[in-house]
Amino acid sequence: MIKSPDEVEMMAASGRLLASVFAHVDALPLPGMTTLAINDAVEAFIVDRLQARPASKGQYGYGFVLNSSINAVVCHGVPSADETLTSGDIVNLDVTLEKDGWITDSSKTYLIGDVSAAARRLVRTTHEAMWKGIRAVRPGARLGDVGHAIERHAKQNGFTVVRDYCGHGIGREMHEAPQVLHFGKPGTGLRLQEGMTFTIEPMLNQGRAGTRTLDDGWTVVTEDGKLSAQAEHTVAVTKTGVRVLTLRDEERGR
C-alpha cells in the first residue's frame, strides 16, 4: 500500500490534528475523571473543533472514539461511566482520526497522580522501545529490524513484549497491510519502501507476555494481572528514513 508524496502529506495533516487531540487531553484534569468523560471530551474536540471524524467510532461495531486501557489492561479498554481514574493509575488512551479520507492512529500512556517508580519505568521504557522501532525504519530495512529493536530494548529492561497484537498499515483504511510485529529477527520480513505508512505500537508487560480477553469481547488484560503500557505513532517511510506523522510537541527533537 504505497502512498504518493501528496497522499503522505494528506496523512500528515490528519496526524497533526491527532497530535493536537493529545495536547487537549494533556490539559484535562484526568485524576477523578471517568474514562467515558474523557471519551466524550475527545469526541467533542475532534468533531466540533477539528471538523474531523473519530475513526474508531463504529469501526467493527465499536461504540466509542477511543480505547482507555488502565493498569493491567493491555489494549482495547472500553470507556465507562463507572471507571474513574485515581492517583497511581496508568492509562493508555488510543485514538484514531480521519480527515479528508485519510486516517492516522496514535496512543499515549498517561501517569495519573502519584505513580510508583516501577510503573513510571514501564511507561518510560515502552515509549523508548517505540522510538527504537521508529529509528529502525528506512528504505531497504526490513520489518524484522523494527521488531528486533523494540524487543531488545524491552528485554534489556526486564519487560516482555505482547505478541498477540501488532502494528498495521494505515491510510484510507484503519487497518491495511502489512502487519508490524514488535519482535523479530534482523534482516527478515518485508523490505521497507518509500511511501509505506504504518503504525508502530508496542505493548510491554511487567510480567509474562500472555494476555486474555474479557467477556465484553474487547478488553484485553495481562494473564498475570501485572501492569501493561503502550505507545503508538503512525509513520511514513521517506527517501532517507522515517517521518512520524503523529509527532507531538513534547517529542520534537528526539
PDB file of C-alpha atoms in Angstrom:
ATOM      1  CA  MET A   1       0.000   0.000   0.000  1.00  0.00           C
ATOM      2  CA  ILE A   2       2.433   2.655  -1.258  1.00  0.00           C
ATOM      3  CA  LYS A   3       1.324   6.277  -0.863  1.00  0.00           C
ATOM      4  CA  SER A   4       2.338   9.102  -3.169  1.00  0.00           C
ATOM      5  CA  PRO A   5       4.056  12.175  -1.719  1.00  0.00           C
ATOM      6  CA  ASP A   6       0.772  14.077  -1.908  1.00  0.00           C
ATOM      7  CA  GLU A   7      -1.043  11.286  -0.089  1.00  0.00           C
ATOM      8  CA  VAL A   8       1.593  11.234   2.646  1.00  0.00           C
ATOM      9  CA  GLU A   9       1.058  14.982   3.070  1.00  0.00           C
ATOM     10  CA  MET A  10      -2.674  14.371   3.478  1.00  0.00           C
ATOM     11  CA  MET A  11      -1.904  11.809   6.154  1.00  0.00           C
ATOM     12  CA  ALA A  12       0.478  14.254   7.811  1.00  0.00           C
ATOM     13  CA  ALA A  13      -2.352  16.802   8.022  1.00  0.00           C
ATOM     14  CA  SER A  14      -4.514  14.175   9.738  1.00  0.00           C
ATOM     15  CA  GLY A  15      -1.601  13.316  12.020  1.00  0.00           C
ATOM     16  CA  ARG A  16      -1.116  16.931  13.109  1.00  0.00           C
ATOM     17  CA  LEU A  17      -4.770  17.095  14.113  1.00  0.00           C
ATOM     18  CA  LEU A  18      -4.414  13.863  16.051  1.00  0.00           C
ATOM     19  CA  ALA A  19      -1.364  15.225  17.868  1.00  0.00           C
ATOM     20  CA  SER A  20      -3.490  18.204  18.893  1.00  0.00           C
ATOM     21  CA  VAL A  21      -6.028  15.808  20.414  1.00  0.00           C
ATOM     22  CA  PHE A  22      -3.386  14.604  22.852  1.00  0.00           C
ATOM     23  CA  ALA A  23      -2.433  18.199  23.658  1.00  0.00           C
ATOM     24  CA  HIS A  24      -6.102  18.733  24.516  1.00  0.00           C
ATOM     25  CA  VAL A  25      -6.120  15.619  26.742  1.00  0.00           C
ATOM     26  CA  ASP A  26      -2.914  16.816  28.429  1.00  0.00           C
ATOM     27  CA  ALA A  27      -4.851  19.835  29.698  1.00  0.00           C
ATOM     28  CA  LEU A  28      -7.758  17.830  31.135  1.00  0.00           C
ATOM     29  CA  PRO A  29      -7.979  17.183  34.907  1.00  0.00           C
ATOM     30  CA  LEU A  30      -7.562  13.440  34.416  1.00  0.00           C
ATOM     31  CA  PRO A  31      -7.469  12.382  38.105  1.00  0.00           C
ATOM     32  CA  GLY A  32     -11.106  11.942  39.107  1.00  0.00           C
ATOM     33  CA  MET A  33     -12.438  11.824  35.546  1.00  0.00           C
ATOM     34  CA  THR A  34     -14.270   8.787  34.258  1.00  0.00           C
ATOM     35  CA  THR A  35     -12.964   7.201  31.092  1.00  0.00           C
ATOM     36  CA  LEU A  36     -16.347   7.908  29.471  1.00  0.00           C
ATOM     37  CA  ALA A  37     -15.977  11.617  30.284  1.00  0.00           C
ATOM     38  CA  ILE A  38     -12.555  11.593  28.618  1.00  0.00           C
ATOM     39  CA  ASN A  39     -14.047   9.816  25.604  1.00  0.00           C
ATOM     40  CA  ASP A  40     -16.800  12.435  25.321  1.00  0.00           C
ATOM     41  CA  ALA A  41     -14.345  15.329  25.654  1.00  0.00           C
ATOM     42  CA  VAL A  42     -12.166  13.866  22.897  1.00  0.00           C
ATOM     43  CA  GLU A  43     -15.168  13.290  20.637  1.00  0.00           C
ATOM     44  CA  ALA A  44     -16.324  16.886  21.036  1.00  0.00           C
ATOM     45  CA  PHE A  45     -12.823  18.194  20.313  1.00  0.00           C
ATOM     46  CA  ILE A  46     -12.404  16.071  17.164  1.00  0.00           C
ATOM     47  CA  VAL A  47     -15.856  16.768  15.747  1.00  0.00           C
ATOM     48  CA  ASP A  48     -16.527  20.358  16.820  1.00  0.00           C
ATOM     49  CA  ARG A  49     -13.062  21.913  16.995  1.00  0.00           C
ATOM     50  CA  LEU A  50     -11.141  19.956  14.370  1.00  0.00           C
ATOM     51  CA  GLN A  51     -14.018  19.264  11.948  1.00  0.00           C
ATOM     52  CA  ALA A  52     -12.709  15.707  11.635  1.00  0.00           C
ATOM     53  CA  ARG A  53     -14.060  12.202  12.204  1.00  0.00           C
ATOM     54  CA  PRO A  54     -13.188   9.924  15.150  1.00  0.00           C
ATOM     55  CA  ALA A  55     -12.362   6.886  13.045  1.00  0.00           C
ATOM     56  CA  SER A  56     -12.722   4.256  15.778  1.00  0.00           C
ATOM     57  CA  LYS A  57     -16.382   5.016  16.427  1.00  0.00           C
ATOM     58  CA  GLY A  58     -18.456   2.483  14.501  1.00  0.00           C
ATOM     59  CA  GLN A  59     -15.413   0.505  13.341  1.00  0.00           C
ATOM     60  CA  TYR A  60     -16.123  -3.216  13.835  1.00  0.00           C
ATOM     61  CA  GLY A  61     -19.207  -2.185  15.814  1.00  0.00           C
ATOM     62  CA  TYR A  62     -17.201  -0.286  18.442  1.00  0.00           C
ATOM     63  CA  GLY A  63     -19.241   2.491  20.061  1.00  0.00           C
ATOM     64  CA  PHE A  64     -16.563   4.911  21.293  1.00  0.00           C
ATOM     65  CA  VAL A  65     -13.902   7.267  19.940  1.00  0.00           C
ATOM     66  CA  LEU A  66     -11.002   5.906  21.983  1.00  0.00           C
ATOM     67  CA  ASN A  67      -9.688   2.929  23.923  1.00  0.00           C
ATOM     68  CA  SER A  68      -8.901   3.557  27.593  1.00  0.00           C
ATOM     69  CA  SER A  69      -6.631   0.844  28.975  1.00  0.00           C
ATOM     70  CA  ILE A  70      -5.880   1.139  32.691  1.00  0.00           C
ATOM     71  CA  ASN A  71      -3.110  -0.656  34.616  1.00  0.00           C
ATOM     72  CA  ALA A  72      -3.349  -4.387  33.754  1.00  0.00           C
ATOM     73  CA  VAL A  73      -5.419  -3.685  30.612  1.00  0.00           C
ATOM     74  CA  VAL A  74      -3.138  -4.274  27.639  1.00  0.00           C
ATOM     75  CA  CYS A  75      -5.340  -2.723  24.935  1.00  0.00           C
ATOM     76  CA  HIS A  76      -8.906  -2.134  23.738  1.00  0.00           C
ATOM     77  CA  GLY A  77     -10.221  -0.950  27.093  1.00  0.00           C
ATOM     78  CA  VAL A  78     -13.798   0.329  26.756  1.00  0.00           C
ATOM     79  CA  PRO A  79     -14.693   3.762  28.215  1.00  0.00           C
ATOM     80  CA  SER A  80     -17.161   3.593  31.100  1.00  0.00           C
ATOM     81  CA  ALA A  81     -19.047   5.960  33.387  1.00  0.00           C
ATOM     82  CA  ASP A  82     -18.192   3.563  36.224  1.00  0.00           C
ATOM     83  CA  GLU A  83     -14.409   3.721  35.674  1.00  0.00           C
ATOM     84  CA  THR A  84     -12.731   6.678  37.394  1.00  0.00           C
ATOM     85  CA  LEU A  85      -9.024   7.452  37.125  1.00  0.00           C
ATOM     86  CA  THR A  86      -7.341   7.664  40.514  1.00  0.00           C
ATOM     87  CA  SER A  87      -3.864   8.582  41.715  1.00  0.00           C
ATOM     88  CA  GLY A  88      -1.406   5.796  40.998  1.00  0.00           C
ATOM     89  CA  ASP A  89      -3.081   4.606  37.792  1.00  0.00           C
ATOM     90  CA  ILE A  90      -1.505   4.420  34.367  1.00  0.00           C
ATOM     91  CA  VAL A  91      -3.875   4.651  31.415  1.00  0.00           C
ATOM     92  CA  ASN A  92      -3.255   4.312  27.700  1.00  0.00           C
ATOM     93  CA  LEU A  93      -5.533   6.409  25.516  1.00  0.00           C
ATOM     94  CA  ASP A  94      -5.617   5.192  21.914  1.00  0.00           C
ATOM     95  CA  VAL A  95      -7.260   7.476  19.342  1.00  0.00           C
ATOM     96  CA  THR A  96      -7.762   7.313  15.577  1.00  0.00           C
ATOM     97  CA  LEU A  97      -8.748  10.285  13.437  1.00  0.00           C
ATOM     98  CA  GLU A  98      -9.838  10.676   9.831  1.00  0.00           C
ATOM     99  CA  LYS A  99      -9.555  13.933   7.891  1.00  0.00           C
ATOM    100  CA  ASP A 100     -10.395  14.247   4.200  1.00  0.00           C
ATOM    101  CA  GLY A 101     -10.401  10.471   3.823  1.00  0.00           C
ATOM    102  CA  TRP A 102      -7.037   9.789   5.492  1.00  0.00           C
ATOM    103  CA  ILE A 103      -6.678   8.053   8.856  1.00  0.00           C
ATOM    104  CA  THR A 104      -3.920   8.236  11.464  1.00  0.00           C
ATOM    105  CA  ASP A 105      -3.615   6.361  14.750  1.00  0.00           C
ATOM    106  CA  SER A 106      -1.696   7.145  17.938  1.00  0.00           C
ATOM    107  CA  SER A 107      -1.706   6.398  21.659  1.00  0.00           C
ATOM    108  CA  LYS A 108      -0.113   7.731  24.815  1.00  0.00           C
ATOM    109  CA  THR A 109       0.121   6.241  28.294  1.00  0.00           C
ATOM    110  CA  TYR A 110      -0.655   8.815  30.983  1.00  0.00           C
ATOM    111  CA  LEU A 111       0.602   8.794  34.564  1.00  0.00           C
ATOM    112  CA  ILE A 112      -2.227   9.691  36.929  1.00  0.00           C
ATOM    113  CA  GLY A 113      -1.184  11.474  40.108  1.00  0.00           C
ATOM    114  CA  ASP A 114       1.414   9.771  42.302  1.00  0.00           C
ATOM    115  CA  VAL A 115       2.552   6.781  40.239  1.00  0.00           C
ATOM    116  CA  SER A 116       5.023   4.192  41.544  1.00  0.00           C
ATOM    117  CA  ALA A 117       8.596   4.221  40.302  1.00  0.00           C
ATOM    118  CA  ALA A 118       8.100   0.749  38.806  1.00  0.00           C
ATOM    119  CA  ALA A 119       5.082   1.878  36.789  1.00  0.00           C
ATOM    120  CA  ARG A 120       6.899   5.003  35.631  1.00  0.00           C
ATOM    121  CA  ARG A 121       9.816   2.887  34.426  1.00  0.00           C
ATOM    122  CA  LEU A 122       7.464   0.624  32.475  1.00  0.00           C
ATOM    123  CA  VAL A 123       5.817   3.591  30.755  1.00  0.00           C
ATOM    124  CA  ARG A 124       9.156   5.252  30.005  1.00  0.00           C
ATOM    125  CA  THR A 125      10.672   2.050  28.615  1.00  0.00           C
ATOM    126  CA  THR A 126       7.620   1.419  26.415  1.00  0.00           C
ATOM    127  CA  HIS A 127       7.919   4.882  24.898  1.00  0.00           C
ATOM    128  CA  GLU A 128      11.647   4.357  24.375  1.00  0.00           C
ATOM    129  CA  ALA A 129      11.018   0.955  22.747  1.00  0.00           C
ATOM    130  CA  MET A 130       8.583   2.513  20.289  1.00  0.00           C
ATOM    131  CA  TRP A 131      11.244   5.059  19.346  1.00  0.00           C
ATOM    132  CA  LYS A 132      13.846   2.303  18.939  1.00  0.00           C
ATOM    133  CA  GLY A 133      11.494   0.738  16.409  1.00  0.00           C
ATOM    134  CA  ILE A 134      10.828   4.048  14.674  1.00  0.00           C
ATOM    135  CA  ARG A 135      14.556   4.727  14.284  1.00  0.00           C
ATOM    136  CA  ALA A 136      14.981   1.364  12.535  1.00  0.00           C
ATOM    137  CA  VAL A 137      12.644   2.468   9.719  1.00  0.00           C
ATOM    138  CA  ARG A 138      14.298   3.412   6.430  1.00  0.00           C
ATOM    139  CA  PRO A 139      14.113   2.293   2.786  1.00  0.00           C
ATOM    140  CA  GLY A 140      15.719  -1.117   2.410  1.00  0.00           C
ATOM    141  CA  ALA A 141      15.342  -2.052   6.083  1.00  0.00           C
ATOM    142  CA  ARG A 142      13.058  -4.926   6.994  1.00  0.00           C
ATOM    143  CA  LEU A 143      10.177  -5.217   9.406  1.00  0.00           C
ATOM    144  CA  GLY A 144      12.202  -7.731  11.395  1.00  0.00           C
ATOM    145  CA  ASP A 145      14.702  -4.951  12.108  1.00  0.00           C
ATOM    146  CA  VAL A 146      11.908  -2.842  13.615  1.00  0.00           C
ATOM    147  CA  GLY A 147      10.580  -5.654  15.784  1.00  0.00           C
ATOM    148  CA  HIS A 148      14.037  -6.667  16.928  1.00  0.00           C
ATOM    149  CA  ALA A 149      14.912  -3.131  18.039  1.00  0.00           C
ATOM    150  CA  ILE A 150      11.744  -2.955  20.128  1.00  0.00           C
ATOM    151  CA  GLU A 151      12.072  -6.383  21.718  1.00  0.00           C
ATOM    152  CA  ARG A 152      15.771  -5.948  22.508  1.00  0.00           C
ATOM    153  CA  HIS A 153      15.090  -2.722  24.424  1.00  0.00           C
ATOM    154  CA  ALA A 154      12.219  -4.313  26.318  1.00  0.00           C
ATOM    155  CA  LYS A 155      14.263  -7.346  27.321  1.00  0.00           C
ATOM    156  CA  GLN A 156      17.253  -5.248  28.346  1.00  0.00           C
ATOM    157  CA  ASN A 157      14.961  -3.505  30.825  1.00  0.00           C
ATOM    158  CA  GLY A 158      13.290  -6.647  32.145  1.00  0.00           C
ATOM    159  CA  PHE A 159       9.956  -6.363  30.331  1.00  0.00           C
ATOM    160  CA  THR A 160       8.139  -8.628  27.890  1.00  0.00           C
ATOM    161  CA  VAL A 161       6.602  -7.713  24.532  1.00  0.00           C
ATOM    162  CA  VAL A 162       2.977  -8.660  23.903  1.00  0.00           C
ATOM    163  CA  ARG A 163       2.902 -10.883  20.830  1.00  0.00           C
ATOM    164  CA  ASP A 164      -0.863 -11.208  20.407  1.00  0.00           C
ATOM    165  CA  TYR A 165      -1.290  -7.721  18.901  1.00  0.00           C
ATOM    166  CA  CYS A 166       0.732  -5.730  16.395  1.00  0.00           C
ATOM    167  CA  GLY A 167       1.018  -2.570  14.372  1.00  0.00           C
ATOM    168  CA  HIS A 168      -0.527  -2.271  10.925  1.00  0.00           C
ATOM    169  CA  GLY A 169      -0.563  -0.450   7.667  1.00  0.00           C
ATOM    170  CA  ILE A 170      -2.889   2.544   7.593  1.00  0.00           C
ATOM    171  CA  GLY A 171      -4.190   5.132   5.138  1.00  0.00           C
ATOM    172  CA  ARG A 172      -7.598   5.197   3.516  1.00  0.00           C
ATOM    173  CA  GLU A 173      -8.470   2.305   5.842  1.00  0.00           C
ATOM    174  CA  MET A 174      -7.660   1.997   9.529  1.00  0.00           C
ATOM    175  CA  HIS A 175      -6.120  -1.435   9.047  1.00  0.00           C
ATOM    176  CA  GLU A 176      -4.126  -2.148   5.897  1.00  0.00           C
ATOM    177  CA  ALA A 177      -1.169  -4.392   5.074  1.00  0.00           C
ATOM    178  CA  PRO A 178       1.393  -5.044   6.417  1.00  0.00           C
ATOM    179  CA  GLN A 179       1.260  -6.370   9.960  1.00  0.00           C
ATOM    180  CA  VAL A 180       4.049  -4.801  12.023  1.00  0.00           C
ATOM    181  CA  LEU A 181       5.279  -7.181  14.728  1.00  0.00           C
ATOM    182  CA  HIS A 182       7.042  -5.804  17.791  1.00  0.00           C
ATOM    183  CA  PHE A 183       9.526  -8.654  17.878  1.00  0.00           C
ATOM    184  CA  GLY A 184      11.626 -10.252  15.182  1.00  0.00           C
ATOM    185  CA  LYS A 185      14.992 -11.118  13.729  1.00  0.00           C
ATOM    186  CA  PRO A 186      17.189  -8.552  11.950  1.00  0.00           C
ATOM    187  CA  GLY A 187      17.250  -8.895   8.188  1.00  0.00           C
ATOM    188  CA  THR A 188      13.940 -10.745   7.998  1.00  0.00           C
ATOM    189  CA  GLY A 189      10.438  -9.746   6.986  1.00  0.00           C
ATOM    190  CA  LEU A 190       9.027  -7.313   4.448  1.00  0.00           C
ATOM    191  CA  ARG A 191      11.504  -4.879   2.922  1.00  0.00           C
ATOM    192  CA  LEU A 192      10.501  -1.262   3.539  1.00  0.00           C
ATOM    193  CA  GLN A 193       9.927   1.155   0.657  1.00  0.00           C
ATOM    194  CA  GLU A 194       9.381   4.882   0.416  1.00  0.00           C
ATOM    195  CA  GLY A 195       5.667   5.667   0.702  1.00  0.00           C
ATOM    196  CA  MET A 196       4.744   2.887   3.107  1.00  0.00           C
ATOM    197  CA  THR A 197       2.675   4.110   6.052  1.00  0.00           C
ATOM    198  CA  PHE A 198       2.035   2.064   9.172  1.00  0.00           C
ATOM    199  CA  THR A 199       1.755   2.162  12.936  1.00  0.00           C
ATOM    200  CA  ILE A 200       4.357   1.112  15.470  1.00  0.00           C
ATOM    201  CA  GLU A 201       2.558   0.430  18.755  1.00  0.00           C
ATOM    202  CA  PRO A 202       4.381  -1.873  21.191  1.00  0.00           C
ATOM    203  CA  MET A 203       2.702  -3.120  24.352  1.00  0.00           C
ATOM    204  CA  LEU A 204       5.130  -4.031  27.151  1.00  0.00           C
ATOM    205  CA  ASN A 205       4.220  -6.037  30.249  1.00  0.00           C
ATOM    206  CA  GLN A 206       5.805  -6.065  33.688  1.00  0.00           C
ATOM    207  CA  GLY A 207       5.314  -9.794  33.907  1.00  0.00           C
ATOM    208  CA  ARG A 208       4.606 -12.504  31.353  1.00  0.00           C
ATOM    209  CA  ALA A 209       3.614 -11.627  27.804  1.00  0.00           C
ATOM    210  CA  GLY A 210       0.382 -13.636  27.875  1.00  0.00           C
ATOM    211  CA  THR A 211      -2.994 -11.922  27.515  1.00  0.00           C
ATOM    212  CA  ARG A 212      -6.679 -12.811  27.744  1.00  0.00           C
ATOM    213  CA  THR A 213      -9.841 -11.084  26.552  1.00  0.00           C
ATOM    214  CA  LEU A 214     -12.642 -10.269  28.968  1.00  0.00           C
ATOM    215  CA  ASP A 215     -16.272 -11.216  28.446  1.00  0.00           C
ATOM    216  CA  ASP A 216     -17.091  -7.862  26.819  1.00  0.00           C
ATOM    217  CA  GLY A 217     -15.201  -9.127  23.768  1.00  0.00           C
ATOM    218  CA  TRP A 218     -12.954  -6.049  23.658  1.00  0.00           C
ATOM    219  CA  THR A 219     -10.901  -5.547  26.813  1.00  0.00           C
ATOM    220  CA  VAL A 220      -7.541  -7.370  26.757  1.00  0.00           C
ATOM    221  CA  VAL A 221      -5.719  -7.841  30.078  1.00  0.00           C
ATOM    222  CA  THR A 222      -2.455  -9.396  31.218  1.00  0.00           C
ATOM    223  CA  GLU A 223      -2.842 -13.018  32.245  1.00  0.00           C
ATOM    224  CA  ASP A 224      -0.894 -12.487  35.463  1.00  0.00           C
ATOM    225  CA  GLY A 225      -2.574  -9.218  36.477  1.00  0.00           C
ATOM    226  CA  LYS A 226       0.623  -7.169  36.247  1.00  0.00           C
ATOM    227  CA  LEU A 227       0.869  -3.774  34.587  1.00  0.00           C
ATOM    228  CA  SER A 228       0.994  -3.152  30.847  1.00  0.00           C
ATOM    229  CA  ALA A 229       1.807   0.021  28.891  1.00  0.00           C
ATOM    230  CA  GLN A 230       1.611   1.010  25.234  1.00  0.00           C
ATOM    231  CA  ALA A 231       2.953   3.743  22.957  1.00  0.00           C
ATOM    232  CA  GLU A 232       1.969   4.331  19.342  1.00  0.00           C
ATOM    233  CA  HIS A 233       2.685   6.537  16.354  1.00  0.00           C
ATOM    234  CA  THR A 234       1.814   6.471  12.666  1.00  0.00           C
ATOM    235  CA  VAL A 235       4.930   6.721  10.490  1.00  0.00           C
ATOM    236  CA  ALA A 236       5.824   7.035   6.824  1.00  0.00           C
ATOM    237  CA  VAL A 237       8.927   5.655   5.122  1.00  0.00           C
ATOM    238  CA  THR A 238      10.753   8.508   3.376  1.00  0.00           C
ATOM    239  CA  LYS A 239      13.561   8.557   0.809  1.00  0.00           C
ATOM    240  CA  THR A 240      16.163   8.735   3.553  1.00  0.00           C
ATOM    241  CA  GLY A 241      14.464   7.395   6.678  1.00  0.00           C
ATOM    242  CA  VAL A 242      11.226   7.908   8.555  1.00  0.00           C
ATOM    243  CA  ARG A 243       8.684  10.629   9.219  1.00  0.00           C
ATOM    244  CA  VAL A 244       6.491  10.442  12.318  1.00  0.00           C
ATOM    245  CA  LEU A 245       3.111  11.697  11.125  1.00  0.00           C
ATOM    246  CA  THR A 246       1.547  11.937  14.607  1.00  0.00           C
ATOM    247  CA  LEU A 247       4.508  13.534  16.388  1.00  0.00           C
ATOM    248  CA  ARG A 248       3.560  15.506  19.498  1.00  0.00           C
ATOM    249  CA  ASP A 249       5.196  18.779  20.532  1.00  0.00           C
ATOM    250  CA  GLU A 250       6.875  17.275  23.613  1.00  0.00           C
ATOM    251  CA  GLU A 251       8.639  14.750  21.375  1.00  0.00           C
ATOM    252  CA  ARG A 252      10.168  17.161  18.895  1.00  0.00           C
ATOM    253  CA  GLY A 253      13.934  16.899  18.697  1.00  0.00           C
ATOM    254  CA  ARG A 254      14.015  13.189  19.534  1.00  0.00           C
TER     255      ARG A 254
END
